PDB file of C-alpha atoms in Angstrom:
ATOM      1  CA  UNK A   1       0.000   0.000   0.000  1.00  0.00           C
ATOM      2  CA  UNK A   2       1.134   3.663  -0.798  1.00  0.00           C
ATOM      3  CA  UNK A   3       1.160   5.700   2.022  1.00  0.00           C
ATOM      4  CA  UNK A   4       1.811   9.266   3.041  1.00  0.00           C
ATOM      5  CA  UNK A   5       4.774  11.069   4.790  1.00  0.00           C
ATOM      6  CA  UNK A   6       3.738  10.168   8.250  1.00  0.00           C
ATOM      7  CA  UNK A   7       2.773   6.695   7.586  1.00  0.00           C
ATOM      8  CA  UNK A   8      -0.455   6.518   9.538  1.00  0.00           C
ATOM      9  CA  UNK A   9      -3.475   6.921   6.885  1.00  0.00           C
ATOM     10  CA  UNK A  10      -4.587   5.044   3.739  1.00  0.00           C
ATOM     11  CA  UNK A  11      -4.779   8.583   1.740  1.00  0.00           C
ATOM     12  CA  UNK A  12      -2.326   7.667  -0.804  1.00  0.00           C
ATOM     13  CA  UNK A  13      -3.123   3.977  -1.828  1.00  0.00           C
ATOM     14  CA  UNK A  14      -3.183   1.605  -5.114  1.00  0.00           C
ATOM     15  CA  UNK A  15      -6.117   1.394  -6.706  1.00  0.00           C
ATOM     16  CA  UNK A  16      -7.196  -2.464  -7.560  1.00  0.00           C
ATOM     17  CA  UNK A  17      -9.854  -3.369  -9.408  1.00  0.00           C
ATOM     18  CA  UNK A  18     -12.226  -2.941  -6.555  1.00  0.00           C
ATOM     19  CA  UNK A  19     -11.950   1.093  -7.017  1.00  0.00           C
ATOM     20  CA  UNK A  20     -13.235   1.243 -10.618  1.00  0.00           C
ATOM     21  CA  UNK A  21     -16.461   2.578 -10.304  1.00  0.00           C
ATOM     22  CA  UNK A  22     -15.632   4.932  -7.637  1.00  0.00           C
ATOM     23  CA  UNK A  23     -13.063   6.189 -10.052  1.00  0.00           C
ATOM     24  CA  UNK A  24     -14.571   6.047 -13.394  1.00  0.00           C
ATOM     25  CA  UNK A  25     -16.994   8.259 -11.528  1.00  0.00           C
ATOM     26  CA  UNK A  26     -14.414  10.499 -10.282  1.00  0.00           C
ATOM     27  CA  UNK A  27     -13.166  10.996 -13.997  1.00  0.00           C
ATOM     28  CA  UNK A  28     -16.646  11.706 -14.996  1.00  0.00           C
ATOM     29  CA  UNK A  29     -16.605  14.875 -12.720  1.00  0.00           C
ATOM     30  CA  UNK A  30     -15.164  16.161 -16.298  1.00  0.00           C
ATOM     31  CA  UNK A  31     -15.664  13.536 -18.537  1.00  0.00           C
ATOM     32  CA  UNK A  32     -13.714  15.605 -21.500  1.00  0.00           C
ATOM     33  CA  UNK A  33     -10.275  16.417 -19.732  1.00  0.00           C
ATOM     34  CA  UNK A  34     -10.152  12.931 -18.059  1.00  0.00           C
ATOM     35  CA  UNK A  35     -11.339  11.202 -21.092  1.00  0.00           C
ATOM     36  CA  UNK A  36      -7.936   9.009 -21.290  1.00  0.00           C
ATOM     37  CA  UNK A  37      -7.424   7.648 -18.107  1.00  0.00           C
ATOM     38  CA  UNK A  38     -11.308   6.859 -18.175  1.00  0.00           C
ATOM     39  CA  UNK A  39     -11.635   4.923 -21.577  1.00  0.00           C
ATOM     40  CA  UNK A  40      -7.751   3.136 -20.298  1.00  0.00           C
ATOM     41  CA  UNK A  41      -9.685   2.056 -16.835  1.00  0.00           C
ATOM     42  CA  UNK A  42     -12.848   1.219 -18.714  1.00  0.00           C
ATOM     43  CA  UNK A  43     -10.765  -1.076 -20.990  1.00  0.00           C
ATOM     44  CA  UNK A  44      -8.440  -2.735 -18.965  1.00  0.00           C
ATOM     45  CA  UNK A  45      -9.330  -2.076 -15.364  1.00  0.00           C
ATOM     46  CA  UNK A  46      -6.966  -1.024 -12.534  1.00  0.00           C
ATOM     47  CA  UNK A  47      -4.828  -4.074 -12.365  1.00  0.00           C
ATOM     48  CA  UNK A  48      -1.221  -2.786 -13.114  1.00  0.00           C
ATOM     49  CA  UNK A  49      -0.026  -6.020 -15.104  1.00  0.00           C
ATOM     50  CA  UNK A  50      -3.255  -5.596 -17.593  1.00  0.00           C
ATOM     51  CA  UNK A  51      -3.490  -1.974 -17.517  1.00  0.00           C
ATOM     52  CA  UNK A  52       0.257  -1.606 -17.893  1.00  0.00           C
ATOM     53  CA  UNK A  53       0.197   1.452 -15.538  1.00  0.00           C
ATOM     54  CA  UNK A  54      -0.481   1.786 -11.652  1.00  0.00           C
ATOM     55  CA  UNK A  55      -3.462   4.274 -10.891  1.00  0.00           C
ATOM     56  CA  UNK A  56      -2.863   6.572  -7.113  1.00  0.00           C
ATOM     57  CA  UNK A  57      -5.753   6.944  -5.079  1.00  0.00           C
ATOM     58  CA  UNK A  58      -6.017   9.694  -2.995  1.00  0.00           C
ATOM     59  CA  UNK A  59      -8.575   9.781  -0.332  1.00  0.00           C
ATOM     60  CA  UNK A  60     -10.014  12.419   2.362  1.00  0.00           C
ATOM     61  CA  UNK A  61     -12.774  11.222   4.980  1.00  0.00           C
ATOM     62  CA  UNK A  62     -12.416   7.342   3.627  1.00  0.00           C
ATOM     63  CA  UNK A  63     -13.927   8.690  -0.008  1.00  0.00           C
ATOM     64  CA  UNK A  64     -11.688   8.639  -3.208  1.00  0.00           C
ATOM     65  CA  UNK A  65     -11.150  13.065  -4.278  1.00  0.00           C
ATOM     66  CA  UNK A  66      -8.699  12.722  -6.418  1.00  0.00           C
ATOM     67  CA  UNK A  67      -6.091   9.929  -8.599  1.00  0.00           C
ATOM     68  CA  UNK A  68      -3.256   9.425 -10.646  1.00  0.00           C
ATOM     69  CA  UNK A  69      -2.688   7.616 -13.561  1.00  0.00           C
ATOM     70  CA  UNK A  70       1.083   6.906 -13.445  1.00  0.00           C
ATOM     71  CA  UNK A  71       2.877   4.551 -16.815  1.00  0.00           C
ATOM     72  CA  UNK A  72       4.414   6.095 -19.843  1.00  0.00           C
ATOM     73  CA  UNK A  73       2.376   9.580 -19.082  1.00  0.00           C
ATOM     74  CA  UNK A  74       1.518  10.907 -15.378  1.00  0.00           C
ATOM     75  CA  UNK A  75      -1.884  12.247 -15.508  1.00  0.00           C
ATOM     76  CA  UNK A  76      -3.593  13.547 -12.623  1.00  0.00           C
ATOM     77  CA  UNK A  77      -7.292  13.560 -12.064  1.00  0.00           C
ATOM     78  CA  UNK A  78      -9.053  15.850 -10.068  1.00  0.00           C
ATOM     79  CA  UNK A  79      -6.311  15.884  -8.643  1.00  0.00           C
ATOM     80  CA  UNK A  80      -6.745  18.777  -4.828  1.00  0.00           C
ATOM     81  CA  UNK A  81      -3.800  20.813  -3.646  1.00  0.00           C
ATOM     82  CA  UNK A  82      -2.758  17.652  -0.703  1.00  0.00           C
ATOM     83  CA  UNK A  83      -3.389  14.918  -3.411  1.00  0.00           C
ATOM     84  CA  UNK A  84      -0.649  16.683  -5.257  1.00  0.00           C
ATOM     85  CA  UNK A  85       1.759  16.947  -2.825  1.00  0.00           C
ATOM     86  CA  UNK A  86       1.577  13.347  -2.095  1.00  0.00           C
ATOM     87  CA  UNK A  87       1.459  12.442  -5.798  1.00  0.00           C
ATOM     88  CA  UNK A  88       5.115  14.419  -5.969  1.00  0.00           C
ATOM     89  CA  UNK A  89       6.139  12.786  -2.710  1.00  0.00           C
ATOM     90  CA  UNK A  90       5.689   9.208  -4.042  1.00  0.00           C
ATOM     91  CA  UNK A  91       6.952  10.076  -7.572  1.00  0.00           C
ATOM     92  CA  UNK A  92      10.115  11.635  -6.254  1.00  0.00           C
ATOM     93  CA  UNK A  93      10.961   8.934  -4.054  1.00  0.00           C
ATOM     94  CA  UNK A  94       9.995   6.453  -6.915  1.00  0.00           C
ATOM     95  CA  UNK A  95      12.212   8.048  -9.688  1.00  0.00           C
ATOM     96  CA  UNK A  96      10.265   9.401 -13.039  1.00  0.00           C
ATOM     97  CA  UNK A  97       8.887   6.360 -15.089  1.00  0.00           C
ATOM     98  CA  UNK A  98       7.431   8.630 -17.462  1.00  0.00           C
ATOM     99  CA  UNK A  99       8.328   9.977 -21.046  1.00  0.00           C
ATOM    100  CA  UNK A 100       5.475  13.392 -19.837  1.00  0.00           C
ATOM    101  CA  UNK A 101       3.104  14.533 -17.418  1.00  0.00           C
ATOM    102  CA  UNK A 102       0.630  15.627 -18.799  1.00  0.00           C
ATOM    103  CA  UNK A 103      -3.290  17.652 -17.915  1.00  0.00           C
ATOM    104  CA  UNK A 104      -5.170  20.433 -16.613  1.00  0.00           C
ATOM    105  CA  UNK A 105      -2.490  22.896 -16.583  1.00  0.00           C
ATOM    106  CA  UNK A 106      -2.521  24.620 -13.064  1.00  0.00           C
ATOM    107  CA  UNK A 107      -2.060  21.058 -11.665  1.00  0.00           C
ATOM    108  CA  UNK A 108       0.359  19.590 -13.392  1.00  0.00           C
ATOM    109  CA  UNK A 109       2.068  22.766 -13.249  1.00  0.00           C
ATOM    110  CA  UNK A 110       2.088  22.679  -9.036  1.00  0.00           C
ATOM    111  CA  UNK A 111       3.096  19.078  -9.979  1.00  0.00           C
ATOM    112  CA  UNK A 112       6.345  19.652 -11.802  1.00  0.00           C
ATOM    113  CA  UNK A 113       7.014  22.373  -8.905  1.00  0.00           C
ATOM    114  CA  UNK A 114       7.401  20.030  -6.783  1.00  0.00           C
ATOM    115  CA  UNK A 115       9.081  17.541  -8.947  1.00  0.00           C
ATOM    116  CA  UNK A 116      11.459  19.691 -10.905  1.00  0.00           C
ATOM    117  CA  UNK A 117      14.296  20.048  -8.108  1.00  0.00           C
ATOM    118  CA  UNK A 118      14.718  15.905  -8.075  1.00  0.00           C
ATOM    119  CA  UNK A 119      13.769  14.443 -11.435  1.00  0.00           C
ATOM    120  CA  UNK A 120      15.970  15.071 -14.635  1.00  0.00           C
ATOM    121  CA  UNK A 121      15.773  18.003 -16.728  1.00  0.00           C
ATOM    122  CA  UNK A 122      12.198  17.897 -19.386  1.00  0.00           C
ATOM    123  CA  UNK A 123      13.238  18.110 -22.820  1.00  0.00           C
ATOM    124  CA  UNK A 124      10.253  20.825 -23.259  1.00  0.00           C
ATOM    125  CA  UNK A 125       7.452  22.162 -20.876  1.00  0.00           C
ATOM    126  CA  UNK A 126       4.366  23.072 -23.227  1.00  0.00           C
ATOM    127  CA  UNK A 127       2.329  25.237 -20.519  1.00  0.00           C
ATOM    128  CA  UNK A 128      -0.663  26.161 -22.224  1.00  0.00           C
ATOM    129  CA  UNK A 129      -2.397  23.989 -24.570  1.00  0.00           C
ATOM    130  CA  UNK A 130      -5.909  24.664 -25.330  1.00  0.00           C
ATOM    131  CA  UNK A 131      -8.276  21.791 -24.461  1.00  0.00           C
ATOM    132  CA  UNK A 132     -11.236  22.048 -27.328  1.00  0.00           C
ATOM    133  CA  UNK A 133     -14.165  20.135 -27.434  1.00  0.00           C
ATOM    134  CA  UNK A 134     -17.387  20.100 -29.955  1.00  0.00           C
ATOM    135  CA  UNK A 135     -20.887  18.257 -29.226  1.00  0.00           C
ATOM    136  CA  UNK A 136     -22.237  19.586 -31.905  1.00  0.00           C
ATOM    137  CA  UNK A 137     -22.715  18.310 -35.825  1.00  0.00           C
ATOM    138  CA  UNK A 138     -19.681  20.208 -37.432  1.00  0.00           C
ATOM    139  CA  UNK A 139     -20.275  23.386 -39.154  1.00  0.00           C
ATOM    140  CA  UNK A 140     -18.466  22.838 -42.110  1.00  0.00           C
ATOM    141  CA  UNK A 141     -19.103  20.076 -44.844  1.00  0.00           C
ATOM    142  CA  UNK A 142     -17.327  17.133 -44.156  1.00  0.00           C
ATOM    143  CA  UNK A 143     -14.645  16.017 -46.445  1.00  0.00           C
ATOM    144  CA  UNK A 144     -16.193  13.158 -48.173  1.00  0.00           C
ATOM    145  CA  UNK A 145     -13.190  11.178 -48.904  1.00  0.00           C
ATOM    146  CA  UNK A 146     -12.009  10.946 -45.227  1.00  0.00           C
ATOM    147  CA  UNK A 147     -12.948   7.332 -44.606  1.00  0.00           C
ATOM    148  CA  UNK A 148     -11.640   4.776 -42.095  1.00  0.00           C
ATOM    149  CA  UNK A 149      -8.084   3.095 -42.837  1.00  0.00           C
ATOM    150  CA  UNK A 150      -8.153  -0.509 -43.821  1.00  0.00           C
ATOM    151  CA  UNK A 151      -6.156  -3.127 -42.792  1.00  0.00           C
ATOM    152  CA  UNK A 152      -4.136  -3.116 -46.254  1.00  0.00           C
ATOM    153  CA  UNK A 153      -3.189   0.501 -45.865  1.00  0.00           C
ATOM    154  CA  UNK A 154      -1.231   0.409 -42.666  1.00  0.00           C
ATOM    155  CA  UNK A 155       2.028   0.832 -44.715  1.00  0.00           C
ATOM    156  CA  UNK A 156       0.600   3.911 -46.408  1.00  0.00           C
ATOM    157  CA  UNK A 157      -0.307   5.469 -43.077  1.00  0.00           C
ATOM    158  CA  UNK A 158       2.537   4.664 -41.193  1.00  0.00           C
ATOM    159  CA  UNK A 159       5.001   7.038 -42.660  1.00  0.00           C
ATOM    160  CA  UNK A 160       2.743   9.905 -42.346  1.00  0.00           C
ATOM    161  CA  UNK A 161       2.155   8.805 -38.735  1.00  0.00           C
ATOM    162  CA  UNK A 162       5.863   8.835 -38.163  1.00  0.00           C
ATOM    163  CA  UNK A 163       6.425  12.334 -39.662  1.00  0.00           C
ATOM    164  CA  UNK A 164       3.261  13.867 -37.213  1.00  0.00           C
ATOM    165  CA  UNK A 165       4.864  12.468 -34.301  1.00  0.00           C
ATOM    166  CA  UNK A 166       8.079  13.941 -35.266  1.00  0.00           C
ATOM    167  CA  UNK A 167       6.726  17.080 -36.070  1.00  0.00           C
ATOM    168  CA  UNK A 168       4.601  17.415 -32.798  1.00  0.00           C
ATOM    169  CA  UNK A 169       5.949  15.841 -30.215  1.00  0.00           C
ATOM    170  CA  UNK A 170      10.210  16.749 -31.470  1.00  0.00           C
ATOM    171  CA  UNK A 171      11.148  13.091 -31.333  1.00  0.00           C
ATOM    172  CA  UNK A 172      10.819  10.342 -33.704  1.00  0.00           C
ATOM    173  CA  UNK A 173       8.686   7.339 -32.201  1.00  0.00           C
ATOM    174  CA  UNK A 174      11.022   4.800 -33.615  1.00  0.00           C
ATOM    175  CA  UNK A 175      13.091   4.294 -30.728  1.00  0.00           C
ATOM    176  CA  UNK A 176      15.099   1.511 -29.256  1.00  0.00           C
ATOM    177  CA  UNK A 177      12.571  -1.170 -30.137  1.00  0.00           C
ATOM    178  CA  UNK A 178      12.829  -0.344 -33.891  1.00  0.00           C
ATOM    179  CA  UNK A 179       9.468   1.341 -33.429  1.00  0.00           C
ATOM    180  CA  UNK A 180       7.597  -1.978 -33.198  1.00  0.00           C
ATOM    181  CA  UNK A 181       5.502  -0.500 -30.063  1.00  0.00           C
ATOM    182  CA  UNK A 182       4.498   2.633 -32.336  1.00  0.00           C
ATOM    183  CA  UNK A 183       3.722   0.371 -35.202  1.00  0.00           C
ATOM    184  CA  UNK A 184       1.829  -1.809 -33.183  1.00  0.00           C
ATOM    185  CA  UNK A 185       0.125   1.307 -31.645  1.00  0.00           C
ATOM    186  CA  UNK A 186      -0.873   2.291 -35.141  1.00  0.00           C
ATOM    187  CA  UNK A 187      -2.215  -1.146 -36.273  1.00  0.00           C
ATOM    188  CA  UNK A 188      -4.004  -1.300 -33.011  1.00  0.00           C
ATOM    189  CA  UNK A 189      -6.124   1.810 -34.017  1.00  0.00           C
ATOM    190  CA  UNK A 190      -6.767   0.858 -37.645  1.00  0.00           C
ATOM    191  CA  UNK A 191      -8.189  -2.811 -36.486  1.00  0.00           C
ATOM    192  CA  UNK A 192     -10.312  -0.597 -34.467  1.00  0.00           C
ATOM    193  CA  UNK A 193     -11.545   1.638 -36.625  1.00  0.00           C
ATOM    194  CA  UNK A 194     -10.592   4.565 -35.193  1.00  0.00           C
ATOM    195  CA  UNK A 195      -8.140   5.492 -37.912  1.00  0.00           C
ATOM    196  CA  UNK A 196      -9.054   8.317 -40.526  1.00  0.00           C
ATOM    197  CA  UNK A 197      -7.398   9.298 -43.772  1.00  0.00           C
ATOM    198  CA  UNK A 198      -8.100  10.601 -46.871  1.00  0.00           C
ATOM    199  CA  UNK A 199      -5.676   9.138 -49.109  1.00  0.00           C
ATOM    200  CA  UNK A 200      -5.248   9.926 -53.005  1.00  0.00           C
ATOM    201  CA  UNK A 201      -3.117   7.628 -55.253  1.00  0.00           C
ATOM    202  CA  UNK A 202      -1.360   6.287 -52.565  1.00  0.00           C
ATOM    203  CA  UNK A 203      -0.134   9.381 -50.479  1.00  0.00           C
ATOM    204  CA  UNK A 204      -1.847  10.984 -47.155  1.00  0.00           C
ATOM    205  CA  UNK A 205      -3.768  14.301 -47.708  1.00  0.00           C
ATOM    206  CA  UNK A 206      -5.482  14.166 -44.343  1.00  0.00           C
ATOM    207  CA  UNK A 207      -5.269  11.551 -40.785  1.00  0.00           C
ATOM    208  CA  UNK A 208      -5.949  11.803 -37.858  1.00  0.00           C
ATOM    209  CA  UNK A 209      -6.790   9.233 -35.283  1.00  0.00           C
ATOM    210  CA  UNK A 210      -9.543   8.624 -32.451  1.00  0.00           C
ATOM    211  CA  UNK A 211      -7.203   7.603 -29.329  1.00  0.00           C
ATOM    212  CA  UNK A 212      -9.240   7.592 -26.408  1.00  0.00           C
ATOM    213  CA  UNK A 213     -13.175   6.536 -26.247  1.00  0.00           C
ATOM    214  CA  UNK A 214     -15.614   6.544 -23.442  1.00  0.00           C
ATOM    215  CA  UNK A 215     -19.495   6.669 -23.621  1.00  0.00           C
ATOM    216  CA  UNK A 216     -19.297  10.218 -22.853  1.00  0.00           C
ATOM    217  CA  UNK A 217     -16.138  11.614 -25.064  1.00  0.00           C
ATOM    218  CA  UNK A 218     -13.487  10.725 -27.420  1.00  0.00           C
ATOM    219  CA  UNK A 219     -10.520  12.239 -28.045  1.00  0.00           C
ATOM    220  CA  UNK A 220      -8.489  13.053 -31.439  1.00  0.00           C
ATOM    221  CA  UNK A 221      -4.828  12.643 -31.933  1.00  0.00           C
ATOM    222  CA  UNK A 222      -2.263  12.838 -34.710  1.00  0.00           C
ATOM    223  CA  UNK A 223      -3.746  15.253 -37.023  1.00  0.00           C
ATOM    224  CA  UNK A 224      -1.805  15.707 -39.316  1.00  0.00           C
ATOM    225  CA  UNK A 225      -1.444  17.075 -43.310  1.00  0.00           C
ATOM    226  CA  UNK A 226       1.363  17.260 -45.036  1.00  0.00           C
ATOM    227  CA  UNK A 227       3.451  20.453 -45.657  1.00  0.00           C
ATOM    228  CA  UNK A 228       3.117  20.925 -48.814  1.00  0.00           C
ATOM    229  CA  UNK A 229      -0.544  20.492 -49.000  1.00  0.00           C
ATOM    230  CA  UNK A 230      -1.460  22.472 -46.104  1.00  0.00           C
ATOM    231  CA  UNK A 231      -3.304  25.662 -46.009  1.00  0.00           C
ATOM    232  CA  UNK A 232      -5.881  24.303 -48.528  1.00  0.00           C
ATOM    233  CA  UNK A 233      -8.817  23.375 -46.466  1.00  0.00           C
ATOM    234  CA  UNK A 234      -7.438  19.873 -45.613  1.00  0.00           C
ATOM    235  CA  UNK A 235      -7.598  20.336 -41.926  1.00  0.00           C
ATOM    236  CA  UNK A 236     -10.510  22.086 -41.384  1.00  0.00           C
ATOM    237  CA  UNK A 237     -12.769  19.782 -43.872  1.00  0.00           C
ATOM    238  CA  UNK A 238     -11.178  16.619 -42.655  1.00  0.00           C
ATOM    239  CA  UNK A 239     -11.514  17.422 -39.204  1.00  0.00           C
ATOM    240  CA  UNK A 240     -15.084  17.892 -40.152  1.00  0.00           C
ATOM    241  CA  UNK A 241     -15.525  14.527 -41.523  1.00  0.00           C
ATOM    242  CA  UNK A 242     -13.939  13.280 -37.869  1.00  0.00           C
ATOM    243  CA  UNK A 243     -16.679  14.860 -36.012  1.00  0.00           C
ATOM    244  CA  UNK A 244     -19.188  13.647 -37.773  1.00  0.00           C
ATOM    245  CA  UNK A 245     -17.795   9.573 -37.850  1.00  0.00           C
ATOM    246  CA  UNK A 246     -16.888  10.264 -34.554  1.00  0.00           C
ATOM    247  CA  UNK A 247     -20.573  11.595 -33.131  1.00  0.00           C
ATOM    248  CA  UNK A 248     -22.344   8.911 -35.323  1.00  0.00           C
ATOM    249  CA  UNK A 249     -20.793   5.752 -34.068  1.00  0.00           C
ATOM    250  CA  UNK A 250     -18.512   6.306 -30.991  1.00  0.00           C
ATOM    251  CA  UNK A 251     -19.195   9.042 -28.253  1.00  0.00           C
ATOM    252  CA  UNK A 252     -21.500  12.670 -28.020  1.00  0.00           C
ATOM    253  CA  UNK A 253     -18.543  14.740 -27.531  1.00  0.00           C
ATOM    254  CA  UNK A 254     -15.369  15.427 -30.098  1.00  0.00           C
ATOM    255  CA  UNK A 255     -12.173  16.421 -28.512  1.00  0.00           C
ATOM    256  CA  UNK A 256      -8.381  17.219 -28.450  1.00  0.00           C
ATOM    257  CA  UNK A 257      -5.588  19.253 -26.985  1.00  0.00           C
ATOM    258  CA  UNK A 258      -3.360  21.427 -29.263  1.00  0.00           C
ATOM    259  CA  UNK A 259      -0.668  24.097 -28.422  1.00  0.00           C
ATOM    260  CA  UNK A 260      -1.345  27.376 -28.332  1.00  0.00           C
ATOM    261  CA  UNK A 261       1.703  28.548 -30.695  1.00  0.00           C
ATOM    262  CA  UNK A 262      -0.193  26.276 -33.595  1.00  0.00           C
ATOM    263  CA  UNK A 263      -2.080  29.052 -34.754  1.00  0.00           C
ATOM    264  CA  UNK A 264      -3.177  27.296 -38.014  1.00  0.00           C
ATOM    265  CA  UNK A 265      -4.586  24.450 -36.096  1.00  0.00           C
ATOM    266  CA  UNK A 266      -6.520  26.190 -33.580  1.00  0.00           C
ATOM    267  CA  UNK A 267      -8.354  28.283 -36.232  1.00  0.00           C
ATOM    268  CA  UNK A 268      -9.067  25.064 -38.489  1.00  0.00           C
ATOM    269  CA  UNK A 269     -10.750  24.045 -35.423  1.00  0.00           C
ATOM    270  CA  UNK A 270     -12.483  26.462 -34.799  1.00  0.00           C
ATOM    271  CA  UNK A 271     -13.746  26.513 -38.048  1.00  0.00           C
ATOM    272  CA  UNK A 272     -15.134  22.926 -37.517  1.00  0.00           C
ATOM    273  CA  UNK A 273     -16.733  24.376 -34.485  1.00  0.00           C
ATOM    274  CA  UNK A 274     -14.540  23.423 -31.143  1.00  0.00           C
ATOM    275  CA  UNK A 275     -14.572  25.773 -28.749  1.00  0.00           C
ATOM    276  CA  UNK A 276     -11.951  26.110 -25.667  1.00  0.00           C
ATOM    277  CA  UNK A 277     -13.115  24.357 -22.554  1.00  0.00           C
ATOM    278  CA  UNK A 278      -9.795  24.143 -20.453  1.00  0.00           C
ATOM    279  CA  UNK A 279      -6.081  24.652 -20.608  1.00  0.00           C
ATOM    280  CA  UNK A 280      -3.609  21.587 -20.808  1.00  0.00           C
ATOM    281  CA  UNK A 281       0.072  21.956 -19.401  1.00  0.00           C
ATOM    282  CA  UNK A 282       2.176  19.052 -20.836  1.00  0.00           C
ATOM    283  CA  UNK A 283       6.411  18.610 -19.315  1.00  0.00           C
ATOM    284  CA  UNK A 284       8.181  16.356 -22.298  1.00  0.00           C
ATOM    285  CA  UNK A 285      11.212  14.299 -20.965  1.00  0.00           C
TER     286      UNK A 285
END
């Protein structure tokens, strides 16, 4: 059991599968910024081995306020001013795990405050990335030739997938495994479904992919056209096209998290008809 500085209370425990409702309920206080951590417990539960994360409970008056999903990202959840502190107690004296933390910005930015003077230096701190969400159809016209990815072109859409990553996130993904986690990543999503291209003799005008689903929200990743094809409408209309798949057969609400200095992005959203409903902070390691 996790427990706080002194030792004597349960506030800071482990969640098991036993916890899930209480805290898929607790990430449905905002069922939009927590949609990740909510569709990963939905799918796999709280057991560590199958979720391939541990979860932090963190409790006041025997009643679960606040968690912590802690595995390749550290994401808090509702996460009160003492639930932080002990999430940066037990993460200092644990050593960073993570490749990012990642979430509502003043939070993880009191997080990494208390972090910073004992874990490594981040490769980049993005501290304001708009959280946009629509529930709405879109208001532009859907690109009709954004359709799901089959099977067969995985090894059309993996390049392009490769070059967004690189482009967003400063890194390639194809690291010491040779990429195979990526690639399986990216298979994983078009077996699903929940990968969207529109693709023209071969090449990639538009992706993007669905990442996260709950009965509530989704959220898009990887958007993503390519350079020389950009400033044509490709965004915007695809992004349409997203919404609409998206709002027909998975969840009411459409959303992402994009950084504030992408000022094309943000207005192609708009466009679409997302509106800001939060602020992101993200630390990259």
């Amino acid at each position: 059991m996790l427990r706080t500085r002194t030792g004597h209370s349960p506030a800071l425990r482990l969640l098991t599968d036993r916890d899930r409702d209480e805290a898929l309920a607790l990430c449905d206080r905002d069922p939009v910024a927590n949609v990740f951590v909510s569709a990963r417990i939905q799918a796999s539960g709280l057991d560590p081995m199958r979720l391939g994360a541990q979860v932090w409970g963190f409790q006041e008056a025997g009643r679960l306020v606040s968690l912590c999903y802690v595995g390749a990202n550290m994401i808090p959840v509702e996460a009160v001013p003492a639930a932080v502190t002990a999430f940066a107690e037990r993460a200092r004296r644990q050593g960073r795990r993570c490749s990012s933390i990642a979430g509502p910005a003043p939070v993880v930015g009191d997080l990494w405050r208390q972090l910073a003077p004992f874990w490594d230096r981040p490769r980049e701190i993005r501290d304001r990335q708009p959280l946009m969400a629509i529930a709405t159809e879109p208001l532009l016209r859907p690109d009709p030739a954004v359709r799901q990815v089959r099977p067969s072109e995985t090894s059309v859409l993996l390049p392009a997938s490769i070059a967004m990553f690189t482009e967003e996130v400063g890194v390639s993904p194809i690291g010491a495994d040779g990429g195979a986690a990526y690639r399986a990543r990216v298979h994983e999503l078009v077996a699903a479904g929940r990968s969207l291209a529109r693709i023209e003799e071969g090449k990639i005008v538009f992706k993007a992919e669905i990442g996260a689903v709950t009965p509530r929200a989704c959220q898009v990743q990887g958007v993503w056209v390519p350079p020389e094809l950009r400033g044509r409408g490709n965004a915007s209309q695809g992004m349409a096209a997203v919404v609409a798949f998206a709002r027909r057969t998975l969840s009411p609400v459409v959303s992402l998290y994009v950084n504030d200095f992408n000022a094309p992005a943000r207005a192609a959203y708009r466009r679409v008809g997302f509106t800001e409903v939060g602020t992101f902070m993200s630390v990259l390691f």
